[in-house]
Coordinates of C-alpha atoms in Angstrom, one line a residue:
M9 CA 51.1 -64.3 -36.9
N10 CA 54.8 -64.4 -37.6
L11 CA 54.0 -62.3 -40.9
F12 CA 52.3 -59.9 -39.0
K13 CA 54.8 -58.8 -36.4
S14 CA 57.4 -58.6 -39.0
L15 CA 55.5 -56.1 -40.7
V16 CA 54.8 -53.9 -37.4
L17 CA 58.6 -54.2 -36.6
V18 CA 59.4 -53.0 -40.2
F19 CA 56.8 -50.1 -39.8
I20 CA 58.2 -48.9 -36.6
N21 CA 61.7 -49.1 -37.8
T22 CA 60.4 -47.3 -40.8
V23 CA 59.1 -44.3 -38.7
L24 CA 62.0 -44.3 -36.5
V25 CA 64.4 -43.5 -39.7
L26 CA 62.4 -41.0 -41.0
C27 CA 62.0 -39.0 -37.6
S28 CA 65.9 -39.7 -37.2
D29 CA 66.4 -38.2 -40.9
D30 CA 63.6 -35.3 -40.0
E31 CA 65.9 -34.4 -36.8
T32 CA 69.1 -34.6 -38.5
R33 CA 67.8 -32.3 -41.4
L34 CA 66.4 -30.0 -39.0
V35 CA 69.8 -29.6 -36.8
A36 CA 71.9 -29.4 -39.9
S37 CA 69.4 -26.7 -41.5
L38 CA 69.4 -24.6 -37.9
F39 CA 73.1 -24.7 -37.6
S40 CA 74.1 -24.4 -41.6
N41 CA 75.0 -20.6 -41.1
Y42 CA 75.0 -20.3 -37.3
N43 CA 77.5 -18.3 -35.4
K44 CA 77.2 -18.7 -31.6
V45 CA 79.4 -15.7 -31.1
V46 CA 76.7 -13.4 -32.2
R47 CA 73.7 -12.4 -30.0
P48 CA 70.7 -14.0 -31.1
V49 CA 68.8 -10.7 -32.1
E50 CA 67.5 -9.1 -35.4
D51 CA 68.8 -5.6 -35.0
H52 CA 72.4 -5.4 -33.0
Q53 CA 70.7 -2.8 -31.4
D54 CA 68.6 -5.0 -29.4
A55 CA 68.9 -6.5 -26.2
V56 CA 68.3 -10.0 -25.2
V57 CA 66.0 -10.7 -22.8
V58 CA 66.7 -13.6 -20.3
T59 CA 64.3 -14.9 -17.7
V60 CA 66.3 -16.4 -14.6
G61 CA 65.3 -18.7 -12.1
L62 CA 66.9 -20.4 -9.1
Q63 CA 66.0 -23.9 -7.7
L64 CA 67.9 -24.7 -4.5
I65 CA 68.0 -28.4 -4.0
Q66 CA 70.4 -28.8 -1.2
L67 CA 72.3 -26.9 1.7
I68 CA 75.3 -28.7 1.5
S69 CA 77.4 -27.0 4.3
V70 CA 77.9 -23.6 6.1
D71 CA 81.8 -22.8 6.8
E72 CA 81.5 -20.1 9.7
V73 CA 85.5 -20.2 9.6
N74 CA 86.1 -19.2 6.1
Q75 CA 82.7 -17.6 5.7
I76 CA 81.4 -19.9 2.6
V77 CA 78.1 -21.3 1.8
T78 CA 78.2 -24.6 -0.2
T79 CA 74.7 -25.3 -2.1
N80 CA 73.6 -27.6 -4.8
V81 CA 71.5 -25.3 -7.5
R82 CA 69.8 -25.4 -10.8
L83 CA 70.2 -22.2 -12.6
K84 CA 67.3 -22.0 -14.9
Q85 CA 67.7 -19.6 -17.9
Q86 CA 65.3 -18.9 -20.7
W87 CA 65.7 -16.5 -24.0
K88 CA 64.6 -16.4 -27.5
D89 CA 67.1 -17.1 -30.3
V90 CA 66.0 -15.6 -33.4
N91 CA 68.0 -17.6 -35.6
L92 CA 67.0 -20.8 -34.4
Q93 CA 63.3 -21.1 -35.6
W94 CA 62.0 -23.6 -37.8
N95 CA 58.3 -24.7 -39.2
P96 CA 57.5 -27.8 -37.7
D97 CA 55.6 -29.2 -40.6
E98 CA 58.7 -29.1 -42.9
Y99 CA 60.3 -31.4 -40.3
G100 CA 58.0 -34.1 -39.5
G101 CA 56.1 -32.5 -37.1
I102 CA 59.0 -32.0 -34.8
K103 CA 58.1 -29.0 -32.0
K104 CA 61.2 -29.7 -29.7
T105 CA 64.5 -30.9 -30.1
R106 CA 67.6 -31.0 -27.5
I107 CA 71.3 -29.4 -28.6
P108 CA 74.3 -29.4 -26.6
S109 CA 74.4 -25.9 -25.0
S110 CA 78.2 -25.4 -26.1
D111 CA 77.0 -25.1 -29.8
I112 CA 74.8 -21.9 -29.4
W113 CA 74.9 -18.9 -27.8
H114 CA 74.0 -18.4 -24.4
P115 CA 74.3 -16.0 -21.6
D116 CA 77.4 -16.0 -19.4
L117 CA 75.9 -16.0 -16.1
V118 CA 78.3 -15.7 -13.4
L119 CA 78.1 -15.8 -9.3
Y120 CA 79.3 -12.5 -8.5
N121 CA 80.0 -13.5 -4.9
N122 CA 82.1 -16.6 -5.7
A123 CA 84.3 -17.5 -2.6
D124 CA 85.5 -20.8 -3.8
G125 CA 85.8 -22.8 -7.5
D126 CA 84.1 -21.9 -10.3
F127 CA 82.4 -18.6 -11.1
A128 CA 80.6 -19.5 -13.7
I129 CA 78.5 -22.8 -14.8
V130 CA 80.9 -25.4 -15.7
Q131 CA 78.4 -28.5 -16.6
E132 CA 77.5 -27.7 -20.3
T133 CA 74.2 -29.9 -20.5
R134 CA 71.9 -29.7 -23.3
V135 CA 69.1 -27.2 -23.9
L136 CA 65.5 -27.5 -24.9
L137 CA 65.0 -26.1 -28.1
E138 CA 61.4 -25.0 -29.4
Y139 CA 60.3 -24.2 -33.1
T140 CA 59.5 -20.6 -31.8
G141 CA 63.1 -20.2 -31.1
M142 CA 62.7 -20.2 -27.2
V143 CA 65.8 -21.9 -25.3
T144 CA 65.4 -23.3 -21.9
W145 CA 68.9 -24.2 -20.3
T146 CA 68.7 -25.5 -16.6
P147 CA 72.3 -26.4 -15.7
P148 CA 73.1 -27.7 -12.5
A149 CA 75.9 -26.3 -10.2
I150 CA 77.7 -26.3 -7.1
F151 CA 77.9 -22.7 -5.8
K152 CA 80.3 -21.8 -3.0
S153 CA 79.0 -18.4 -2.3
Y154 CA 80.7 -15.8 0.2
C155 CA 78.5 -15.0 3.3
E156 CA 79.3 -13.1 6.1
I157 CA 78.8 -15.0 9.0
I158 CA 77.4 -13.0 12.5
V159 CA 78.2 -15.6 15.5
T160 CA 77.2 -13.1 18.2
H161 CA 74.1 -15.2 18.8
F162 CA 75.6 -18.7 18.2
P163 CA 74.0 -21.7 18.1
F164 CA 70.9 -19.5 18.7
D165 CA 71.8 -17.5 15.1
L166 CA 69.9 -16.4 12.3
Q167 CA 71.9 -16.1 9.2
N168 CA 71.1 -14.0 6.1
C169 CA 73.4 -14.9 2.8
S170 CA 73.2 -14.3 -0.5
M171 CA 73.9 -15.5 -4.1
K172 CA 74.3 -12.5 -6.7
L173 CA 74.1 -13.5 -10.1
G174 CA 75.0 -11.5 -13.5
T175 CA 76.5 -11.5 -17.0
W176 CA 80.1 -11.1 -16.9
T177 CA 80.7 -9.1 -20.1
Y178 CA 77.2 -7.6 -21.1
D179 CA 75.6 -4.6 -20.0
G180 CA 71.9 -4.2 -19.4
T181 CA 71.8 -2.5 -23.3
K182 CA 72.9 -5.8 -24.3
V183 CA 71.6 -8.9 -22.0
V184 CA 68.3 -7.8 -19.8
I185 CA 68.2 -10.5 -17.0
N186 CA 65.0 -10.7 -15.3
P187 CA 64.0 -12.7 -12.4
E188 CA 61.4 -15.5 -13.0
S189 CA 60.0 -14.9 -9.7
D190 CA 60.0 -13.0 -6.5
R191 CA 61.0 -16.3 -4.9
P192 CA 63.6 -18.9 -5.6
D193 CA 62.1 -22.3 -6.3
L194 CA 62.5 -24.5 -3.1
S195 CA 60.1 -27.2 -4.3
S196 CA 62.8 -30.1 -4.5
F197 CA 64.9 -28.8 -1.8
M198 CA 66.3 -31.2 0.8
E199 CA 65.8 -30.2 4.6
S200 CA 69.3 -29.8 6.1
G201 CA 70.1 -31.2 10.0
E202 CA 71.4 -28.1 10.8
W203 CA 69.8 -25.2 9.3
V204 CA 66.1 -24.1 8.2
M205 CA 65.1 -22.1 6.1
K206 CA 62.9 -19.1 7.5
D207 CA 62.3 -17.0 4.5
Y208 CA 64.0 -16.4 0.9
R209 CA 63.2 -13.8 -1.9
G210 CA 65.1 -12.2 -5.0
W211 CA 65.5 -8.9 -6.0
K212 CA 66.8 -7.4 -9.3
H213 CA 69.0 -4.2 -9.0
K214 CA 70.5 -1.7 -11.7
V215 CA 73.9 -0.5 -10.9
I216 CA 75.0 2.5 -13.1
Y217 CA 78.6 3.7 -12.5
A218 CA 80.2 7.4 -12.5
C219 CA 82.3 6.8 -15.7
C220 CA 79.0 5.1 -17.6
Q221 CA 75.7 7.0 -16.8
D222 CA 73.7 5.5 -19.8
T223 CA 75.1 2.1 -18.9
P224 CA 73.2 0.2 -16.7
Y225 CA 74.5 -3.1 -15.2
L226 CA 71.9 -5.5 -14.0
D227 CA 72.1 -8.4 -11.5
I228 CA 69.9 -10.7 -9.6
T229 CA 70.0 -11.3 -5.9
Y230 CA 68.9 -14.1 -4.2
H231 CA 68.8 -13.9 -0.2
F232 CA 67.8 -16.6 2.3
L233 CA 67.1 -16.4 5.9
M234 CA 68.7 -19.6 7.4
Q235 CA 68.2 -20.4 11.3
R236 CA 70.3 -22.7 13.2
L237 CA 68.8 -26.1 14.7
P238 CA 70.6 -25.5 17.8
L239 CA 69.6 -29.2 19.4
Y240 CA 73.2 -30.4 18.3
F241 CA 75.1 -28.1 20.6
I242 CA 72.5 -27.9 23.6
V243 CA 72.9 -31.5 24.0
N244 CA 76.9 -31.5 23.3
V245 CA 78.0 -28.4 24.6
I246 CA 75.4 -26.1 26.8
I247 CA 74.0 -29.4 29.1
P248 CA 77.7 -30.4 29.8
C249 CA 79.0 -27.1 31.2
L250 CA 75.5 -26.7 32.9
L251 CA 76.3 -30.1 34.8
F252 CA 79.6 -28.7 35.3
S253 CA 78.8 -25.8 37.0
F254 CA 76.2 -27.8 39.3
L255 CA 79.2 -30.0 39.9
T256 CA 81.3 -27.0 41.2
G257 CA 78.4 -26.0 43.5
L258 CA 78.8 -29.3 45.0
V259 CA 82.3 -28.8 46.5
F260 CA 81.0 -27.0 49.1
Y261 CA 78.7 -29.6 50.3
L262 CA 81.6 -32.1 50.7
P263 CA 82.8 -31.8 54.5
T264 CA 86.2 -30.1 54.6
D265 CA 87.7 -33.0 57.1
S266 CA 87.2 -35.2 54.3
G267 CA 90.2 -33.7 52.9
E268 CA 88.8 -34.1 49.3
K269 CA 87.5 -30.4 48.5
M270 CA 90.4 -29.3 46.4
T271 CA 90.9 -32.7 44.8
L272 CA 87.2 -32.3 43.5
S273 CA 87.5 -28.9 42.4
I274 CA 91.2 -29.7 40.6
S275 CA 89.1 -32.6 39.0
V276 CA 86.4 -30.6 37.7
L277 CA 88.8 -27.7 36.5
L278 CA 90.6 -30.4 34.5
S279 CA 87.6 -32.3 33.0
L280 CA 86.5 -29.1 32.2
T281 CA 89.6 -28.1 30.3
V282 CA 89.6 -31.5 28.3
F283 CA 85.9 -30.8 27.5
L284 CA 86.9 -27.5 25.8
L285 CA 89.5 -28.7 24.1
V286 CA 87.5 -31.3 22.6
I287 CA 84.6 -28.8 21.5
V288 CA 86.6 -25.9 20.4
E289 CA 86.3 -26.8 17.2
L290 CA 82.7 -26.7 16.8
I291 CA 82.6 -23.0 17.7
P292 CA 83.6 -20.4 14.9
S293 CA 87.2 -18.9 15.5
T294 CA 86.3 -15.4 14.8
S295 CA 87.6 -12.2 16.4
S296 CA 84.5 -10.2 15.2
A297 CA 82.4 -11.2 18.1
V298 CA 82.1 -13.3 21.3
P299 CA 79.1 -15.8 20.6
L300 CA 76.9 -16.9 23.0
I301 CA 78.2 -20.2 23.7
G302 CA 81.7 -18.9 23.6
K303 CA 80.7 -16.6 26.7
Y304 CA 78.7 -19.2 28.5
M305 CA 81.9 -21.4 28.1
L306 CA 84.1 -18.7 29.6
F307 CA 81.5 -17.9 32.4
T308 CA 82.1 -21.9 33.5
M309 CA 85.4 -21.4 33.3
V310 CA 85.6 -18.5 35.6
F311 CA 82.8 -20.2 37.8
V312 CA 85.1 -23.1 38.4
I313 CA 88.0 -21.1 39.1
M314 CA 86.4 -18.9 41.7
S315 CA 85.1 -21.9 43.5
I316 CA 88.6 -23.4 43.9
I317 CA 89.9 -20.0 45.4
I318 CA 86.7 -19.7 47.7
T319 CA 87.5 -23.4 48.9
V320 CA 91.1 -22.5 49.4
I321 CA 89.6 -19.7 51.6
V322 CA 87.3 -21.9 53.6
I323 CA 90.0 -24.8 54.1
N324 CA 91.8 -22.2 55.6
T325 CA 89.2 -20.8 58.1
H326 CA 88.3 -24.5 58.9
H327 CA 92.0 -24.9 60.1
R328 CA 92.3 -21.9 62.2
S329 CA 93.2 -22.2 66.0
P330 CA 93.6 -19.7 68.6
S331 CA 97.7 -20.1 68.4
T332 CA 97.5 -18.4 64.9
H333 CA 94.2 -16.5 64.7
T334 CA 91.7 -14.3 67.2
M335 CA 88.3 -14.4 66.0
P336 CA 86.9 -11.1 65.8
A337 CA 83.5 -10.1 67.2
W338 CA 82.2 -9.4 64.2
V339 CA 82.8 -12.9 62.8
R340 CA 81.5 -14.4 66.0
K341 CA 78.3 -12.3 65.8
I342 CA 77.9 -12.7 62.0
F343 CA 78.5 -16.4 61.1
I344 CA 77.5 -18.0 64.9
E345 CA 74.8 -16.0 66.8
T346 CA 73.1 -14.0 63.4
I347 CA 73.1 -16.3 60.4
P348 CA 72.4 -19.5 61.8
N349 CA 69.4 -18.1 63.4
V350 CA 67.9 -16.6 60.2
M351 CA 68.8 -19.5 57.4
F352 CA 68.3 -23.5 57.6
F353 CA 71.2 -23.8 59.7
S354 CA 69.5 -24.0 63.0
T355 CA 69.9 -27.8 63.3
M356 CA 73.4 -27.3 63.1
K357 CA 75.4 -28.4 66.2
R358 CA 77.1 -25.1 67.7
P359 CA 80.4 -25.2 69.3
S360 CA 80.3 -24.4 73.5
Q361 CA 79.1 -21.3 74.5
D362 CA 79.4 -21.9 78.0
K363 CA 82.5 -20.4 80.0
Q364 CA 84.2 -21.8 82.8
E365 CA 84.9 -19.4 85.5
K366 CA 88.4 -19.1 86.3
R367 CA 88.9 -20.5 89.6
V368 CA 91.9 -19.7 92.0
F369 CA 93.3 -21.8 94.6
T370 CA 94.2 -19.6 97.8
E371 CA 96.2 -20.7 100.5
D372 CA 92.7 -21.5 102.2
I373 CA 91.0 -24.5 100.4
D374 CA 88.6 -26.7 100.9
I375 CA 89.6 -30.1 101.3
S376 CA 86.6 -31.1 98.9
D377 CA 88.1 -28.8 95.9
I378 CA 90.9 -31.4 95.9
S379 CA 89.4 -34.8 97.0
G380 CA 86.1 -34.4 95.2
K381 CA 84.3 -35.5 98.1
P382 CA 82.1 -33.4 99.9
G383 CA 83.3 -32.6 103.7
P384 CA 81.6 -30.5 106.5
A385 CA 80.7 -27.0 105.2
S386 CA 82.2 -25.4 108.0
V387 CA 85.3 -27.3 108.5
T388 CA 88.4 -26.1 106.7
Y389 CA 91.9 -26.9 107.0
Q390 CA 94.0 -24.1 107.0
S391 CA 97.5 -23.4 107.9
A392 CA 98.5 -26.9 109.5
L393 CA 97.8 -28.8 106.2
T394 CA 98.6 -26.0 103.5
K395 CA 102.0 -25.7 105.1
N396 CA 102.8 -29.6 104.9
P397 CA 105.5 -29.9 101.7
D398 CA 103.7 -33.0 100.4
V399 CA 100.3 -31.6 100.5
K400 CA 101.5 -28.2 98.9
S401 CA 103.1 -29.9 96.0
A402 CA 100.1 -31.9 95.5
I403 CA 98.0 -28.8 95.2
E404 CA 100.2 -27.2 93.0
G405 CA 100.4 -30.2 90.7
V406 CA 96.5 -30.2 90.7
K407 CA 96.4 -26.4 90.0
Y408 CA 98.7 -27.3 87.0
I409 CA 96.5 -29.9 85.4
A410 CA 93.4 -28.2 85.8
E411 CA 94.6 -24.9 84.2
T412 CA 96.4 -27.0 81.3
I413 CA 92.9 -28.9 80.8
K414 CA 91.0 -25.6 80.9
S415 CA 93.6 -24.1 78.3
D416 CA 93.2 -27.2 76.4
Q417 CA 89.2 -26.9 76.4
E418 CA 89.1 -23.1 75.5
S419 CA 91.8 -24.0 72.5
S420 CA 89.3 -26.8 71.4
N421 CA 86.5 -24.5 71.7
A422 CA 88.3 -21.7 69.6
A423 CA 89.0 -24.1 66.9
E424 CA 85.5 -25.5 66.9
E425 CA 84.3 -22.2 66.4
W426 CA 86.5 -21.6 63.5
K427 CA 85.2 -24.9 61.8
F428 CA 81.7 -23.7 62.7
V429 CA 82.3 -20.6 60.7
A430 CA 84.0 -22.7 57.9
M431 CA 80.5 -24.5 57.9
V432 CA 78.3 -22.0 57.8
V433 CA 80.2 -20.1 55.0
D434 CA 80.1 -23.4 52.9
H435 CA 76.3 -23.8 53.1
I436 CA 76.2 -20.3 52.1
L437 CA 78.2 -20.8 49.1
L438 CA 76.6 -24.1 48.0
G439 CA 73.2 -22.0 47.8
V440 CA 74.8 -18.9 46.3
F441 CA 76.6 -21.1 43.4
M442 CA 73.8 -23.2 42.2
M443 CA 71.5 -20.0 42.1
V444 CA 74.5 -18.4 40.1
S445 CA 74.7 -21.2 38.0
I446 CA 71.0 -21.3 37.1
I447 CA 70.8 -17.5 36.8
G448 CA 74.1 -17.2 34.8
T449 CA 72.8 -19.8 32.3
L450 CA 69.4 -18.1 31.9
A451 CA 71.2 -14.7 31.4
V452 CA 72.9 -15.9 28.5
F453 CA 70.6 -17.6 26.8
A454 CA 67.2 -16.2 28.1
G455 CA 67.1 -13.2 26.0
R456 CA 68.3 -14.6 22.6
L457 CA 65.4 -17.7 22.9
I458 CA 62.7 -15.2 23.9
E459 CA 63.6 -12.7 20.7
L460 CA 63.7 -16.0 18.6
N461 CA 60.4 -17.0 19.9
Q462 CA 58.9 -13.6 19.3
Q463 CA 60.3 -13.3 15.8
G464 CA 58.1 -17.2 15.3

């Protein structure tokens, strides 16, 4: 048994050595007179036909500020090298071998719209070489391509980014590049948490310059239509701004007598300011257009500032008095008599509308007017009583007290009317600000959301 195992091992080692010898002879034969600088064609007027295929592996990042898209790709290139052909029967049946790409001629494909880093492929991986001379090279690369980021509809935006590939030193008469397919390969694409691919295509372009009418310059451009997933911005930006808007409206529900209306308004403004400072880095800093989310944040800021201004006016109205302001008739007509009847203020307690008649004390006065006790209807005390100095002084004192009480009552009624007007204005503004908050939010985002929904 041990002898059998030993014979098997010897046979396997012999085969491996023979295979290794065959491959060694093959490589030595292929590169004995090989020049990697010369294009692999039989006639120098022939063009090398290169088939290019792009496989997108991962969308690493999209830098809206610097307008750079970073991707992980594999750039597949196939061409025929007439100088690297052999007969498999002469080399132990070897039909394929793998050799370093740096040892053979290969097209100098570069990323024309490179924004940062290396233009060309820097990872010199091995190529797969077949006995027919067909070479397949699929090197990995990290491309940083320039992409014009349009932030008008951010964060509900749709971006069209591209990768333009072509040879750097060869024109279309020396090297012809053809796309492997009209679409890049996304079979191994790892989904991004921020972007989703809506569409992707590749086109071949031929450019002829005025200086060289007979010399075409070829390139292959791959376009990627990417839609942003807005959930992150909805949760962290839009919803907080909407809550700030509703909190601003509640300022008008807070009673003015509590003395906290301005405190709440300023607190909301400060909280919104701190919030904007925190999230400002999430928004693309570009002057080409104002993004949707920037418009909404500006709307929220103006909304809060307007509430503070109006709150100051309401507080001023609440604390008015007859000594400083006289209520115009139209104010009383609109805010006391009309609006509470047509809106939901009918249950609100209104200031007293009953006006006391102005009573003038004459020399002939009924004793019941002074004492408060009813006396005989026909009995009046005239000259004898009123001419008494003590009684006359008492009557004057009572008249002064009555007039003072009446004046205080009128002042109190006028102040209550101003407070009632301020309360009516508060309730109106509460409804108005809540409606403006909802309508403003819909006005900013609804149009774009409907457009995206129609696009599918």
